[in-house]
Coordinates of C-alpha atoms in Angstrom, one line a residue:
Chain A
X13 CA -9.6 31.8 -14.7
X14 CA -7.3 30.2 -17.2
X15 CA -5.6 28.3 -14.4
X16 CA -8.0 25.4 -13.6
X17 CA -6.5 24.1 -10.5
X18 CA -9.0 22.1 -8.5
X19 CA -9.0 20.6 -5.0
X20 CA -9.3 16.8 -5.1
X21 CA -9.9 14.8 -2.0
X22 CA -9.4 11.0 -2.0
X23 CA -11.6 9.5 0.8
X24 CA -10.1 6.1 1.9
X25 CA -12.5 4.0 4.0
X26 CA -11.3 0.4 3.6
X27 CA -8.9 -1.8 5.3
X28 CA -5.8 -2.7 3.1
X29 CA -6.0 -6.3 2.1
X30 CA -9.6 -7.6 2.5
X31 CA -10.7 -5.8 -0.6
X32 CA -8.9 -4.2 -3.5
X33 CA -10.1 -0.6 -2.8
X34 CA -7.1 0.6 -0.8
X35 CA -4.5 -0.4 -3.5
X36 CA -6.8 0.9 -6.3
X37 CA -7.0 4.3 -4.5
X38 CA -3.3 4.5 -4.1
X39 CA -2.7 3.7 -7.8
X40 CA -5.3 6.4 -8.9
X41 CA -3.6 8.9 -6.6
X42 CA -0.2 8.3 -8.1
X43 CA -1.5 8.4 -11.6
X44 CA -3.6 11.5 -10.9
X45 CA -0.6 13.2 -9.4
X46 CA 0.8 13.7 -12.9
X47 CA -1.8 16.4 -13.3
X48 CA -1.2 19.7 -11.6
X49 CA -4.0 19.6 -9.1
X50 CA -4.1 20.1 -5.4
X51 CA -4.5 16.6 -4.0
X52 CA -5.2 15.5 -0.4
X53 CA -6.0 12.1 1.1
X54 CA -8.3 11.4 4.0
X55 CA -8.1 8.2 6.0
X56 CA -11.4 7.5 7.6
X57 CA -13.1 4.4 9.3
X58 CA -11.2 1.2 8.4
X59 CA -9.0 3.4 5.9
X60 CA -6.8 4.3 8.9
X61 CA -5.6 0.6 8.8
X62 CA -3.9 1.3 5.4
X63 CA -1.1 3.3 7.0
X64 CA -0.5 1.2 10.2
X65 CA 3.2 0.5 10.5
X66 CA 4.8 -2.9 10.6
X67 CA 2.7 -4.6 8.0
X68 CA 4.3 -7.9 6.9
X69 CA 2.5 -10.0 4.3
X70 CA 5.4 -12.6 3.9
X71 CA 3.2 -15.3 5.4
X72 CA -0.1 -14.4 3.7
X73 CA 0.8 -14.1 0.0
X74 CA -0.5 -10.5 -0.5
X75 CA 1.6 -7.9 -2.0
X76 CA 2.6 -5.5 0.8
X77 CA 1.9 -2.1 -0.7
X78 CA 2.3 -0.2 2.6
X79 CA 5.8 1.0 1.5
X80 CA 4.3 2.7 -1.4
X81 CA 2.6 5.3 0.9
X82 CA 6.1 6.5 1.7
X83 CA 6.5 7.5 -2.0
X84 CA 3.5 9.9 -1.9
X85 CA 5.8 12.7 -0.9
X86 CA 7.9 12.3 -4.0
X87 CA 4.7 12.7 -6.0
X88 CA 4.0 15.9 -4.2
X89 CA 1.0 14.4 -2.4
X90 CA 1.7 15.6 1.2
X91 CA -1.6 16.5 2.7
X92 CA -2.7 13.3 4.5
X93 CA -5.6 13.7 7.0
X94 CA -6.3 10.9 9.5
X95 CA -9.6 11.2 11.4
X96 CA -9.1 11.1 15.1
X97 CA -12.4 9.4 16.0
X98 CA -11.6 6.6 13.5
X99 CA -8.3 5.9 15.2
X100 CA -9.8 6.0 18.7
X101 CA -12.6 3.6 17.8
X102 CA -9.9 1.2 16.7
X103 CA -7.7 1.5 19.7
X104 CA -5.0 3.2 17.5
X105 CA -2.9 6.4 18.0
X106 CA -0.7 8.4 15.7
X107 CA 2.2 6.3 17.0
X108 CA 0.8 3.2 15.3
X109 CA 1.0 4.8 11.9
X110 CA 3.9 4.9 9.5
X111 CA 5.8 8.2 9.8
X112 CA 4.9 9.6 6.3
X113 CA 6.9 12.6 5.3
X114 CA 7.8 14.8 2.3
X115 CA 11.0 16.8 1.5
X116 CA 10.7 20.4 0.8
X117 CA 13.0 21.2 -2.1
X118 CA 12.7 24.9 -1.5
X119 CA 14.1 24.5 2.1
X120 CA 17.1 22.2 1.2
X121 CA 15.0 19.1 1.2
X122 CA 13.9 19.6 4.8
X123 CA 11.8 16.6 5.9
X124 CA 8.2 17.5 7.0
X125 CA 5.3 15.5 8.2
X126 CA 2.6 14.7 5.8
X127 CA 0.1 13.3 8.3
X128 CA -2.3 15.5 10.2
X129 CA -4.8 14.1 12.7
X130 CA -8.1 15.9 12.4
X131 CA -11.4 15.6 14.1
X132 CA -14.5 14.3 12.4
X133 CA -16.0 17.9 12.4
X134 CA -12.8 19.3 10.9
X135 CA -12.9 16.6 8.2
X136 CA -16.6 17.4 7.5
X137 CA -15.6 21.0 6.8
X138 CA -12.8 19.9 4.5
X139 CA -15.0 17.7 2.5
X140 CA -17.3 20.7 2.0
X141 CA -14.4 22.8 0.7
X142 CA -13.4 20.3 -2.0
X143 CA -14.2 20.6 -5.7
X144 CA -14.1 16.8 -6.2
X145 CA -14.2 13.9 -3.7
X146 CA -13.2 10.4 -4.8
X147 CA -14.4 7.6 -2.6
X148 CA -12.6 4.3 -2.2
Chain B
X10 CA -21.6 -30.9 19.5
X11 CA -19.6 -27.8 19.0
X12 CA -19.2 -25.4 16.1
X13 CA -16.3 -23.4 14.7
X14 CA -17.6 -20.1 13.7
X15 CA -15.4 -18.0 11.3
X16 CA -15.4 -14.3 10.6
X17 CA -13.4 -12.6 7.8
X18 CA -14.9 -9.1 7.7
X19 CA -14.0 -6.1 9.7
X20 CA -16.3 -5.6 12.8
X21 CA -16.4 -1.9 12.0
X22 CA -17.6 -2.3 8.4
X23 CA -19.9 -5.3 8.3
X24 CA -22.3 -6.9 10.7
X25 CA -20.8 -10.3 10.3
X26 CA -18.9 -10.2 13.6
X27 CA -21.9 -8.9 15.6
X28 CA -24.1 -11.6 14.0
X29 CA -21.6 -14.3 14.8
X30 CA -21.3 -13.3 18.4
X31 CA -25.1 -13.1 18.7
X32 CA -25.4 -16.8 17.6
X33 CA -22.3 -18.5 19.1
X34 CA -23.0 -20.9 22.0
X35 CA -21.0 -21.8 25.0
X36 CA -18.4 -24.5 24.2
X37 CA -18.0 -23.3 20.6
X38 CA -15.0 -21.4 19.1
X39 CA -14.6 -18.4 16.9
X40 CA -11.8 -17.9 14.4
X41 CA -11.1 -14.4 13.1
X42 CA -9.2 -14.2 9.8
X43 CA -8.6 -11.7 7.0
X44 CA -10.3 -8.4 8.0
X45 CA -12.0 -10.2 10.9
X46 CA -8.7 -10.1 12.9
X47 CA -9.3 -6.4 13.7
X48 CA -11.9 -7.4 16.2
X49 CA -9.3 -9.1 18.3
X50 CA -7.4 -6.0 19.2
X51 CA -7.4 -4.3 22.5
X52 CA -9.1 -0.9 23.0
X53 CA -11.5 -1.0 20.1
X54 CA -15.3 -0.4 20.1
X55 CA -15.6 -4.2 19.4
X56 CA -13.7 -5.3 22.5
X57 CA -16.6 -5.6 24.9
X58 CA -18.3 -8.0 22.6
X59 CA -15.3 -10.3 22.4
X60 CA -14.9 -10.2 26.2
X61 CA -18.7 -10.8 26.9
X62 CA -18.6 -14.2 25.0
X63 CA -18.8 -16.6 27.9
X64 CA -17.2 -20.0 27.4
X65 CA -16.3 -19.2 23.8
X66 CA -12.8 -19.6 22.7
X67 CA -11.6 -16.9 20.3
X68 CA -8.7 -17.5 17.8
X69 CA -7.0 -15.3 15.2
X70 CA -5.1 -16.3 12.2
X71 CA -1.4 -15.2 12.7
X72 CA -0.4 -14.5 9.1
X73 CA -3.4 -12.2 8.6
X74 CA -2.6 -10.4 11.8
X75 CA 1.0 -10.0 10.7
X76 CA 0.0 -8.6 7.3
X77 CA -2.0 -5.9 9.0
X78 CA 0.8 -4.8 11.3
X79 CA -1.0 -5.9 14.5
X80 CA 1.4 -7.2 17.1
X81 CA 0.2 -10.2 19.2
X82 CA 0.9 -8.2 22.3
X83 CA -2.0 -5.9 21.4
X84 CA -4.6 -8.7 21.4
X85 CA -7.3 -9.0 23.9
X86 CA -6.4 -11.4 26.8
X87 CA -7.5 -15.0 26.1
X88 CA -7.4 -14.6 22.3
X89 CA -5.0 -17.2 20.8
X90 CA -3.1 -17.0 17.6
X91 CA -3.1 -20.0 15.2
X92 CA -1.3 -20.6 11.9
X93 CA -2.8 -22.1 8.8
X94 CA -2.2 -25.7 10.2
X95 CA -3.9 -24.6 13.4
X96 CA -6.9 -23.4 11.4
X97 CA -7.2 -26.8 9.8
X98 CA -6.9 -28.5 13.2
X99 CA -9.8 -26.4 14.5
X100 CA -12.0 -27.4 11.7
X101 CA -11.3 -31.0 12.5
X102 CA -11.8 -30.7 16.2
X103 CA -15.3 -29.1 15.7
X104 CA -18.3 -30.9 14.3
X105 CA -18.9 -28.2 11.7
X106 CA -17.8 -24.9 10.4
X107 CA -20.2 -21.9 10.4
X108 CA -18.9 -19.1 8.2
X109 CA -20.1 -15.5 8.8
X110 CA -18.9 -14.0 5.5
Chain C
X7 CA 6.4 -12.4 -25.7
X8 CA 9.9 -13.3 -24.3
X9 CA 13.5 -12.2 -24.5
X10 CA 16.4 -14.6 -24.9
X11 CA 19.3 -14.0 -22.5
X12 CA 22.2 -16.3 -21.7
X13 CA 20.4 -19.2 -23.2
X14 CA 17.3 -18.7 -21.1
X15 CA 14.0 -17.3 -22.1
X16 CA 12.4 -14.6 -19.9
X17 CA 8.6 -13.8 -20.4
X18 CA 7.6 -10.2 -21.1
X19 CA 4.3 -8.4 -21.6
X20 CA 3.2 -7.0 -24.9
X21 CA 5.2 -3.8 -24.3
X22 CA 8.4 -5.7 -23.5
X23 CA 8.3 -5.3 -19.7
X24 CA 9.6 -8.3 -17.8
X25 CA 6.7 -10.2 -16.2
X26 CA 8.5 -11.5 -13.1
X27 CA 10.6 -8.9 -11.4
X28 CA 12.5 -11.6 -9.5
X29 CA 13.7 -13.1 -12.8
X30 CA 15.9 -10.1 -13.6
X31 CA 19.6 -10.4 -14.3
X32 CA 21.8 -7.6 -15.6
X33 CA 22.1 -9.5 -19.0
X34 CA 18.4 -8.7 -19.6
X35 CA 19.1 -5.0 -19.5
X36 CA 22.0 -5.4 -22.0
X37 CA 19.9 -7.5 -24.2
X38 CA 16.9 -5.1 -24.1
X39 CA 19.3 -2.2 -24.8
X40 CA 20.8 -3.9 -27.8
X41 CA 17.3 -4.3 -29.3
X42 CA 16.9 -0.6 -28.9
X43 CA 20.3 0.0 -30.5
X44 CA 21.9 1.2 -27.3
X45 CA 25.1 0.2 -25.5
X46 CA 24.8 0.5 -21.7
X47 CA 27.4 2.7 -20.2
X48 CA 28.2 3.3 -16.5
X49 CA 25.8 6.4 -16.7
X50 CA 23.0 4.1 -17.8
X51 CA 23.7 1.6 -15.0
X52 CA 23.7 4.4 -12.4
X53 CA 20.1 5.1 -13.4
X54 CA 19.0 1.5 -13.8
X55 CA 20.4 0.5 -10.4
X56 CA 18.8 3.6 -8.9
X57 CA 15.4 2.5 -10.3
X58 CA 15.8 -1.0 -8.8
X59 CA 16.6 0.6 -5.4
X60 CA 13.6 2.8 -5.6
X61 CA 11.4 -0.1 -6.5
X62 CA 12.9 -2.2 -3.6
X63 CA 12.1 0.6 -1.1
X64 CA 8.6 1.8 -2.4
X65 CA 7.3 -1.2 -4.5
X66 CA 6.6 1.1 -7.5
X67 CA 8.4 2.3 -10.5
X68 CA 8.5 6.1 -10.2
X69 CA 7.0 8.4 -12.8
X70 CA 9.5 10.3 -14.9
X71 CA 8.9 13.5 -13.0
X72 CA 9.6 11.8 -9.7
X73 CA 12.6 10.0 -11.1
X74 CA 14.1 13.3 -12.3
X75 CA 13.6 14.9 -8.9
X76 CA 15.1 11.9 -7.0
X77 CA 18.1 11.6 -9.3
X78 CA 18.7 15.4 -8.9
X79 CA 18.7 14.9 -5.1
X80 CA 20.9 11.9 -5.1
X81 CA 23.4 12.7 -8.0
X82 CA 23.1 16.5 -8.5
X83 CA 21.3 18.9 -10.7
X84 CA 23.5 18.1 -13.8
X85 CA 21.9 14.6 -13.8
X86 CA 18.6 15.4 -12.4
X87 CA 17.1 17.0 -15.5
X88 CA 15.2 15.5 -18.4
X89 CA 17.8 16.6 -21.0
X90 CA 20.4 14.4 -19.4
X91 CA 18.1 11.5 -18.7
X92 CA 16.6 11.6 -22.3
X93 CA 20.2 11.7 -23.7
X94 CA 20.7 8.3 -21.9
X95 CA 17.2 6.8 -22.6
X96 CA 15.9 8.4 -25.8
X97 CA 12.6 6.4 -25.5
X98 CA 11.9 8.1 -22.1
X99 CA 13.9 7.6 -18.9
X100 CA 10.8 6.4 -17.1
X101 CA 9.6 3.8 -19.7
X102 CA 12.8 2.7 -21.2
X103 CA 15.0 2.6 -18.2
X104 CA 12.3 0.9 -16.0
X105 CA 11.9 -1.8 -18.8
X106 CA 15.7 -2.4 -18.7
X107 CA 15.6 -2.5 -14.9
X108 CA 13.0 -5.3 -15.1
X109 CA 10.4 -3.0 -13.4
X110 CA 6.8 -2.6 -14.5
X111 CA 5.8 0.5 -16.4
X112 CA 6.0 3.5 -14.1
X113 CA 3.1 4.3 -12.0
X114 CA 1.9 7.7 -13.1
X115 CA 3.0 7.3 -16.7
X116 CA 0.2 8.0 -19.0

């Protein structure tokens, strides 16, 4: 029991630019990744909008932080769960999302998908299995 | 008399859009901006409400659409994209602005 | 705070990081290095340029662990290790090299 590795789930429920939550969550995830814990991210409700591809803030004056999600793999954060029902309610599919991947150093940097689309029921089960859930 | 109603909250998170659509009268216009633009996309659970608004013109703010990665081709038919200058024009064309924040 | 380079003054935060990323010119790195008693070699510039490219792509300065891994992948294991990187940047390859590169303090540096 000397190894205290816990499961952390970050629950992202907000759209990217209307509030500061999405960016705050991403920063906390990146900072928290310095600790050796098992981290996964769930994108639920308007949170699915955070990882929609083709975001371009050049005309609106916001900082476009969507490219930063692509760095998550470098930080060993490669369990990204997207809720199917949340996508469907918003007229979105997996094709509308950025292709987020990670590189497996043990397999000669083979590129692997980080995103997994899960049902609401599956996600409910995952939430139950976590040690800690952070909500943003 | 006609009003310009504005909505800047996501229709899936806040009731602002629902309330707006419940109070908007024929001949008025609705401008969706910031997270409000998500209501203008095809295939969402909010689509029926946008389509059911009889005689109400719906606009979305282009820069906010672009920031969120929504292509104009994905908008509900009849929704028009305006830029910041177009936003200003709309406020001038209408007698008053009603903001559903 | 500010740093004087080529007759111009560039604003920095209280830890010496450049406030406006877009202001950066290579002379800033040289001037900051001089203050730290370092002369920038080609090897230093390899890392500084790498950091700037990383920021350009991901909009963050990488944590040192991430930088080490990424350098190892790009430039080989003999450079992708903390011994090599610390030999170049004794105050920490994340913090010091990012500062020279005009980036904010690395995200994930505590």
